[in-house]
Every structure is written in structure tokens, then in C-alpha cells.
Coordinates of N, CA and C in Angstrom, one line a residue:
X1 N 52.8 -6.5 -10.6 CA 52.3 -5.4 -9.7 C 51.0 -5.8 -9.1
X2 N 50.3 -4.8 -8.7 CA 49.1 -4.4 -7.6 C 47.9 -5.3 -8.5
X3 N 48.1 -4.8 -10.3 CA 47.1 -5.5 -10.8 C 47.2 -6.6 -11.4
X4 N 48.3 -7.1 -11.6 CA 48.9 -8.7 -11.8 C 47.9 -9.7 -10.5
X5 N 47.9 -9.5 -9.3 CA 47.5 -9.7 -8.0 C 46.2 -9.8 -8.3
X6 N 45.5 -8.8 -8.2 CA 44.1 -8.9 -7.8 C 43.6 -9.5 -9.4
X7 N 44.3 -9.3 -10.5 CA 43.6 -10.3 -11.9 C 43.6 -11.6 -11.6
X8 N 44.9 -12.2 -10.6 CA 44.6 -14.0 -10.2 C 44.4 -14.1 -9.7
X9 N 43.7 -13.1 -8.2 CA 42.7 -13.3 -7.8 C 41.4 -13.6 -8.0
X10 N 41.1 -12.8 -9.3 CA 40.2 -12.6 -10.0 C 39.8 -13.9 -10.3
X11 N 40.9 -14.4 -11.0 CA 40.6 -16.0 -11.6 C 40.3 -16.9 -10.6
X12 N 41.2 -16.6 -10.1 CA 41.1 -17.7 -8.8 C 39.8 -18.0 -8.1
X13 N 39.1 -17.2 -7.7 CA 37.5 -16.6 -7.3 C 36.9 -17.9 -8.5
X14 N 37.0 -17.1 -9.7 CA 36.3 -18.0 -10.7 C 36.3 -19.4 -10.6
X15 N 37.2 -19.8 -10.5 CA 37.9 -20.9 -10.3 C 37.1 -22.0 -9.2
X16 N 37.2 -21.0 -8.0 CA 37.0 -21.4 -6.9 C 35.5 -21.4 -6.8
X17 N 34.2 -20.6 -7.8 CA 32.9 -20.7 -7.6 C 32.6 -21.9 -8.5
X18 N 33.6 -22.0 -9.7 CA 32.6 -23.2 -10.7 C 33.4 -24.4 -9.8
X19 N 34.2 -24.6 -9.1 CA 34.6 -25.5 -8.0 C 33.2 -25.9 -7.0
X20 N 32.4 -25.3 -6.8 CA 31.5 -25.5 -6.1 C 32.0 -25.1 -4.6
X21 N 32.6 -24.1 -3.8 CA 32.9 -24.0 -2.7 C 32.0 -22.7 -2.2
X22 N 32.0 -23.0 -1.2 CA 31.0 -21.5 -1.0 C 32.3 -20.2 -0.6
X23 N 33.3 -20.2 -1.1 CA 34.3 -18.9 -1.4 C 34.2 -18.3 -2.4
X24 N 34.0 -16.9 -2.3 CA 34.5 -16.1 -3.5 C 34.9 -14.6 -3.2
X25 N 35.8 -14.1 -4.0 CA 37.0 -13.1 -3.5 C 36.4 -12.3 -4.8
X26 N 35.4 -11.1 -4.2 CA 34.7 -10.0 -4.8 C 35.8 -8.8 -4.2
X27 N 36.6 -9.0 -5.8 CA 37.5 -7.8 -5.8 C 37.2 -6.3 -6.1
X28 N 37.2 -5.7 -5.0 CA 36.6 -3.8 -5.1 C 37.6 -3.5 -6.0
X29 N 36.4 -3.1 -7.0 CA 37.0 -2.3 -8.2 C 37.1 -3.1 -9.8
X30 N 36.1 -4.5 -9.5 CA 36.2 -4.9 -10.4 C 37.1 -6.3 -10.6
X31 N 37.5 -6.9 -11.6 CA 38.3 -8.0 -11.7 C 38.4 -8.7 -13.3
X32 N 39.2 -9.9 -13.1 CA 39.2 -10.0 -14.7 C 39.0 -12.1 -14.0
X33 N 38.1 -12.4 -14.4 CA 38.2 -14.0 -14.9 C 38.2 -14.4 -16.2
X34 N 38.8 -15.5 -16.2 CA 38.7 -16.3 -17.5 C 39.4 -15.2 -18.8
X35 N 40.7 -14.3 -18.5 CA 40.3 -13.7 -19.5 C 39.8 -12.2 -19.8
X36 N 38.4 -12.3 -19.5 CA 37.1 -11.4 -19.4 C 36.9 -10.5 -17.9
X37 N 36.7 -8.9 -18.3 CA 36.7 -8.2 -17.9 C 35.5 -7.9 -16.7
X38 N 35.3 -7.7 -15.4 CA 33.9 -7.5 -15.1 C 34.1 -6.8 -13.9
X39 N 32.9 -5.9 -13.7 CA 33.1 -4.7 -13.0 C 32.7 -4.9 -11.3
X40 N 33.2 -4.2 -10.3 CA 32.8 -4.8 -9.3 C 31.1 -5.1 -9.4
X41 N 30.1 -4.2 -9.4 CA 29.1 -4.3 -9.3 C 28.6 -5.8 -10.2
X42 N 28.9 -6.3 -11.0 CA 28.9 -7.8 -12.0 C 29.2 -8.8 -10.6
X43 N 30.8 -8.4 -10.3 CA 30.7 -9.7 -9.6 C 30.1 -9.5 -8.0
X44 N 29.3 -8.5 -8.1 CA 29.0 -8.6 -6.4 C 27.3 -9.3 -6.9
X45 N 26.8 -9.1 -7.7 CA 25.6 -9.9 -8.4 C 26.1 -11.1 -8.2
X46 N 26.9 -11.4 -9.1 CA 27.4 -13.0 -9.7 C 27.7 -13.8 -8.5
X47 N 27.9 -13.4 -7.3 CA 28.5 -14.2 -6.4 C 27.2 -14.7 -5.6
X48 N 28.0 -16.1 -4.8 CA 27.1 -17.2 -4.2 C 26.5 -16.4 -3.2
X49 N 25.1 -16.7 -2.9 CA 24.6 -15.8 -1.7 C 24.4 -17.4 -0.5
X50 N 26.0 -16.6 0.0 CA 26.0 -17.2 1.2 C 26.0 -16.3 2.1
X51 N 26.0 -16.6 3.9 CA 26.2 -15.5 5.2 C 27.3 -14.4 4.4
X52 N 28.7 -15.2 4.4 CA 30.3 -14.6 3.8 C 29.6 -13.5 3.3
X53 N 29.4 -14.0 2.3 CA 29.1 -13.0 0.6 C 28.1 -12.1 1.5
X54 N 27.1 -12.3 2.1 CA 25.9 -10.9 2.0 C 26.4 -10.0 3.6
X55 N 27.0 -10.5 4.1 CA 27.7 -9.9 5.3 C 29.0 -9.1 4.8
X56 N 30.0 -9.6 3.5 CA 31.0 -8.4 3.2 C 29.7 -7.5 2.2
X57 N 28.6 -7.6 1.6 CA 28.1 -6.6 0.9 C 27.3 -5.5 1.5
X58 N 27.1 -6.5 3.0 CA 26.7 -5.5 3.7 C 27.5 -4.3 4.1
X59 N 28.5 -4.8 4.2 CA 29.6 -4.0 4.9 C 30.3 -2.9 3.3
X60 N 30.2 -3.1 2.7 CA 30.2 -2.3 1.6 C 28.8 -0.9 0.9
X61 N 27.6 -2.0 1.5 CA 26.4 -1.0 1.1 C 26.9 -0.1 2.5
X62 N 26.6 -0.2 3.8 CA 26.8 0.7 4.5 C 28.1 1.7 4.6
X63 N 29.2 1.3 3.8 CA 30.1 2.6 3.7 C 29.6 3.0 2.3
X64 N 29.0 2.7 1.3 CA 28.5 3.3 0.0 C 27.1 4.2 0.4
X65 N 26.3 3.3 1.1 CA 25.6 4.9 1.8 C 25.7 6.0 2.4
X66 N 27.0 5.2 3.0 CA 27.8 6.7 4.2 C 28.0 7.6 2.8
X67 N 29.1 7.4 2.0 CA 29.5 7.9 1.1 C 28.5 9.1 0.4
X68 N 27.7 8.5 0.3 CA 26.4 9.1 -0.5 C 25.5 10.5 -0.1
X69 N 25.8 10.1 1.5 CA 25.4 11.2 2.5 C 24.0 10.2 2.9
X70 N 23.3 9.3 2.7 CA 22.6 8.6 3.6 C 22.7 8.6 4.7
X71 N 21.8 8.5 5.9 CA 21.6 8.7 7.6 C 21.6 7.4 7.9
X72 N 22.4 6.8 8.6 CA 22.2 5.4 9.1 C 20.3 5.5 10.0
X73 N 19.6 4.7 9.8 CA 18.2 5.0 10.4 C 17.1 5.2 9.3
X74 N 17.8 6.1 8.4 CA 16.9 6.7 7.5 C 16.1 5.8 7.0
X75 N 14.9 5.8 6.0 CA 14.5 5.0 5.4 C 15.1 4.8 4.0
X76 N 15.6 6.1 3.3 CA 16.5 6.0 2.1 C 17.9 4.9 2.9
X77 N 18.7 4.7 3.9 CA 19.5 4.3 4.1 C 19.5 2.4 3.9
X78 N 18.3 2.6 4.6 CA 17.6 0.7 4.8 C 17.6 0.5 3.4
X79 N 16.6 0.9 2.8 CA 16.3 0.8 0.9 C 17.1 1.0 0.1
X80 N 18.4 1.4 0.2 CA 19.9 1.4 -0.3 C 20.5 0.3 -0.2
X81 N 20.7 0.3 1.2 CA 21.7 -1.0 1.9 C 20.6 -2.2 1.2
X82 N 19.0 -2.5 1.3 CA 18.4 -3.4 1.4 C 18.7 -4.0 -0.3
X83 N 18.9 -3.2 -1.1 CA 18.6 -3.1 -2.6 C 20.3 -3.3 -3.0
X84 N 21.2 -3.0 -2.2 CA 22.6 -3.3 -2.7 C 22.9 -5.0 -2.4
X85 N 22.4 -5.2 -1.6 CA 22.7 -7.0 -1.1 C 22.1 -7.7 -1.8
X86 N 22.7 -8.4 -2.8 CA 21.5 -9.0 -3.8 C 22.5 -9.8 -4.9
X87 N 23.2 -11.0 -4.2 CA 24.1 -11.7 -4.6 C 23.1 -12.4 -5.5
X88 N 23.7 -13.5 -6.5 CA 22.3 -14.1 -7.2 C 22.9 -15.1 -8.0
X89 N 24.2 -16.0 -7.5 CA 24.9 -16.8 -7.8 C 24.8 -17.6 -9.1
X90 N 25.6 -16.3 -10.4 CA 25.7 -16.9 -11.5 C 27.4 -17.2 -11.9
X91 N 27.5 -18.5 -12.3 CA 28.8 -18.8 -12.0 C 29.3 -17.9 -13.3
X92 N 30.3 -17.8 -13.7 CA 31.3 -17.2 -14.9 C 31.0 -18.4 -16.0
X93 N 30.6 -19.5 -16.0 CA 30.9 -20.4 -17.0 C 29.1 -19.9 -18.1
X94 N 28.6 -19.2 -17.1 CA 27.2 -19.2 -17.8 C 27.2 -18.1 -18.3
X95 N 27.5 -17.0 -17.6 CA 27.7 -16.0 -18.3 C 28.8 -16.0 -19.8
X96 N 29.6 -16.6 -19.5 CA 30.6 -17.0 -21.4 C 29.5 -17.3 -22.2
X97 N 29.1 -18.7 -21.4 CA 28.2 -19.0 -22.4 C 26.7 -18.3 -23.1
X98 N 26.3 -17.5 -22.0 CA 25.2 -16.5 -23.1 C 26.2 -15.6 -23.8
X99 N 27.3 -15.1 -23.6 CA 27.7 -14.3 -24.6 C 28.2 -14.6 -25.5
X100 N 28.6 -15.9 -25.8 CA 28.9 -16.8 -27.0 C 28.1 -17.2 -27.6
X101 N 26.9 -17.7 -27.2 CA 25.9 -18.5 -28.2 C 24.9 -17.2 -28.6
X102 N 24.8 -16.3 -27.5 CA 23.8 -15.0 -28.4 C 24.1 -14.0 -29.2
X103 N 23.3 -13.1 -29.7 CA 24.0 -12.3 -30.5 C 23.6 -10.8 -30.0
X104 N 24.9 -10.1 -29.2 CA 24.4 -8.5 -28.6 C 23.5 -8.1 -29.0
X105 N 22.3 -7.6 -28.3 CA 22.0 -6.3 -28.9 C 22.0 -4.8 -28.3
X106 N 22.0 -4.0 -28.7 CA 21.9 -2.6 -27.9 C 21.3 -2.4 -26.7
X107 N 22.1 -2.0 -25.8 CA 21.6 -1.9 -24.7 C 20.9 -0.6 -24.4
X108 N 20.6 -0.2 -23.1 CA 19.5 0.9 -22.7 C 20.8 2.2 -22.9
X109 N 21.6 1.9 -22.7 CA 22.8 2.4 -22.0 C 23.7 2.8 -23.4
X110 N 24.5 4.4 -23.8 CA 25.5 4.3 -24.8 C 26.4 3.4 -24.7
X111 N 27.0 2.4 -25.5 CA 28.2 1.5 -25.7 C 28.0 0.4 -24.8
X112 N 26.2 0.4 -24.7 CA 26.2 -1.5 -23.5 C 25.5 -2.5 -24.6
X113 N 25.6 -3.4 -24.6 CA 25.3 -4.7 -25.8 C 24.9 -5.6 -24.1
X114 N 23.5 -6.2 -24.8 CA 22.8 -7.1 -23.8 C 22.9 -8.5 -24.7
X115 N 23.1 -9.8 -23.8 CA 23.2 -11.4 -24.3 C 22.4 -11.7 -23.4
X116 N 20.9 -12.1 -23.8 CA 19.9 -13.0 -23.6 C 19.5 -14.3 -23.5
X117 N 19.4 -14.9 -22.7 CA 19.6 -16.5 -22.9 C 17.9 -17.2 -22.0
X118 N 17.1 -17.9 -22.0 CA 16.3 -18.6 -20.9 C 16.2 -18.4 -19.8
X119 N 17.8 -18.2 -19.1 CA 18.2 -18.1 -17.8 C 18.7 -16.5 -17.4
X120 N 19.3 -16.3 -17.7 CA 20.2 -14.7 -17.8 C 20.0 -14.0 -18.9
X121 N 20.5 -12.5 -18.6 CA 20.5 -11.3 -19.5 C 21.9 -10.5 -18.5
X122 N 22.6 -11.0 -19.6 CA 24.2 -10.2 -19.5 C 24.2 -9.3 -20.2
X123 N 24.9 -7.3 -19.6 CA 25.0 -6.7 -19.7 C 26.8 -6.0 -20.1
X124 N 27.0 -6.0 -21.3 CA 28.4 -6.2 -21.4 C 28.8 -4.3 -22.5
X125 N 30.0 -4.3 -22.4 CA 30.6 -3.0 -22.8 C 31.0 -3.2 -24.3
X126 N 31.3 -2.6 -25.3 CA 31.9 -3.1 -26.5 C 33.4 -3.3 -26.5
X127 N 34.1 -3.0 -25.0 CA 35.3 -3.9 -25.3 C 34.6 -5.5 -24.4
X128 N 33.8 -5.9 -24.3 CA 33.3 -7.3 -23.8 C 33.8 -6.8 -22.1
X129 N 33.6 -5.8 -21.3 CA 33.4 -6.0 -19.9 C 32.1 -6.7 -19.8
X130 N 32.2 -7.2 -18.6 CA 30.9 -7.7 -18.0 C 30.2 -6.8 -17.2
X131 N 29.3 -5.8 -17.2 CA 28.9 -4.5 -16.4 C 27.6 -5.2 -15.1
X132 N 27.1 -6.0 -16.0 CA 25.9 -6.5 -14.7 C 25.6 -7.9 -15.4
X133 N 24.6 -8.6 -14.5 CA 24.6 -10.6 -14.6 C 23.0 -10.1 -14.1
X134 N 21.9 -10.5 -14.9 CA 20.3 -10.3 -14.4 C 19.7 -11.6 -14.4
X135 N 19.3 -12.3 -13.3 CA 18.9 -13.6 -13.5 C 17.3 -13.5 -13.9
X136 N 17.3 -14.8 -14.6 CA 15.4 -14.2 -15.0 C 14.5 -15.5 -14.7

């Protein structure tokens, strides 16, 4: 079905970022690579910031502000849209890897566990979704 589709998509995306191509297929509503669970807002972080990538996020922050009741003009509008574009190209293979080699701890959030590494701080669920990717 509908979500057989967008899960090999899902992968496929993955696939296609640790390939090194500047494609990646940020499925609304979330997605599943490698496996592993992660929410749209994970992989709208995680993805390459190329034109592609920050021109569909644009096009996303501006109906997510509409949504919100934001004024196109406004200053809350700009500072919404400007703060939602913020691709930060971490592939999927690094993210496994901080959550494999670290050990969760509680997050800010009921039921979030954070994996800490040098590079990243992955924000994950206790069924292991991936909720957000923070580069450091």
C-alpha cells in the first residue's frame, strides 16, 4: 500500500544521500530508513542543503505559516519561514552510529532519550524514532 511506497522511498533517499548525490526525497509525514523510524521534521534537518532541499522547505515553511495563521510580510512570518529552513546534512549512517556507540540519556521531553557523540546530538523516542539530528 500507500505506506509500503513512501518506506522505500524512505530508504531509497537514504540510500541515495550516503551515495553522495545531491537528491533527497523528504517524505511529509515522516519516513522509515535503514529500518529506523524518523519524523518529518528529523529528516528535513538531516537533509543536504542544497537550492532543491531549501527551496522545497521553503515551500513547506510558507504553507506551515499559512497554517498557523502567520501574515505573509509579517515579521513573526519571515522568523518562522527563516528558522524552518535549516537543512544541516547529516547522513543516516552517522546518526546509527551515535545511537549505537552511545548510551541514551533522558531527554528534555517525556519518552525522548538523547545520543551524544563529538559531532551530533540525536534525539530519539523509546520505540528508537529519530525525532530531531543537532549538529554541534
Amino acid at each position: 500500500g500507500a505506506a509500503k511506497g513512501a518506506e522505500s522511498a524512505a530508504e531509497d533517499a537514504g540510500k541515495v544521500v550516503e551515495s553522495g548525490t545531491d537528491s533527497w526525497n523528504m517524505v511529509e509525514g515522516g519516513g522509515t530508513i535503514n529500518g529506523r523510524e524518523y519524523s518529518q521534521h528529523a529528516m528535513e534537518r538531516m537533509a543536504p542543503d542544497t537550492p532543491q532541499v531549501r527551496a522545497e522547505l521553503s515551500r513547506r515553511a510558507e504553507k506551515s505559516a499559512t497554517q498557523r495563521g502567520l501574515k505573509v510580510g509579517t515579521q513573526e512570518y519571515y522568523e518562522y519561514c527563516k528558522k524552518y529552513v535549516d537543512p544541516r546534512n547529516i547522513p543516516p549512517s552517522v546518526i546509527e552510529d551515535a545511537i549505537s556507540s552511545t548510551k541514551g540519556i533522558p531527554g528534555n521531553r517525556p519518552d525522548t532519550f538523547i545520543h551524544e557523540t563529538a559531532d551530533v546530538k540525536i534525539v530519539i523516542n523509546s520505540a528508537g524514532k529519530v525525532i530531531t539530528v543537532i549538529p554541534k
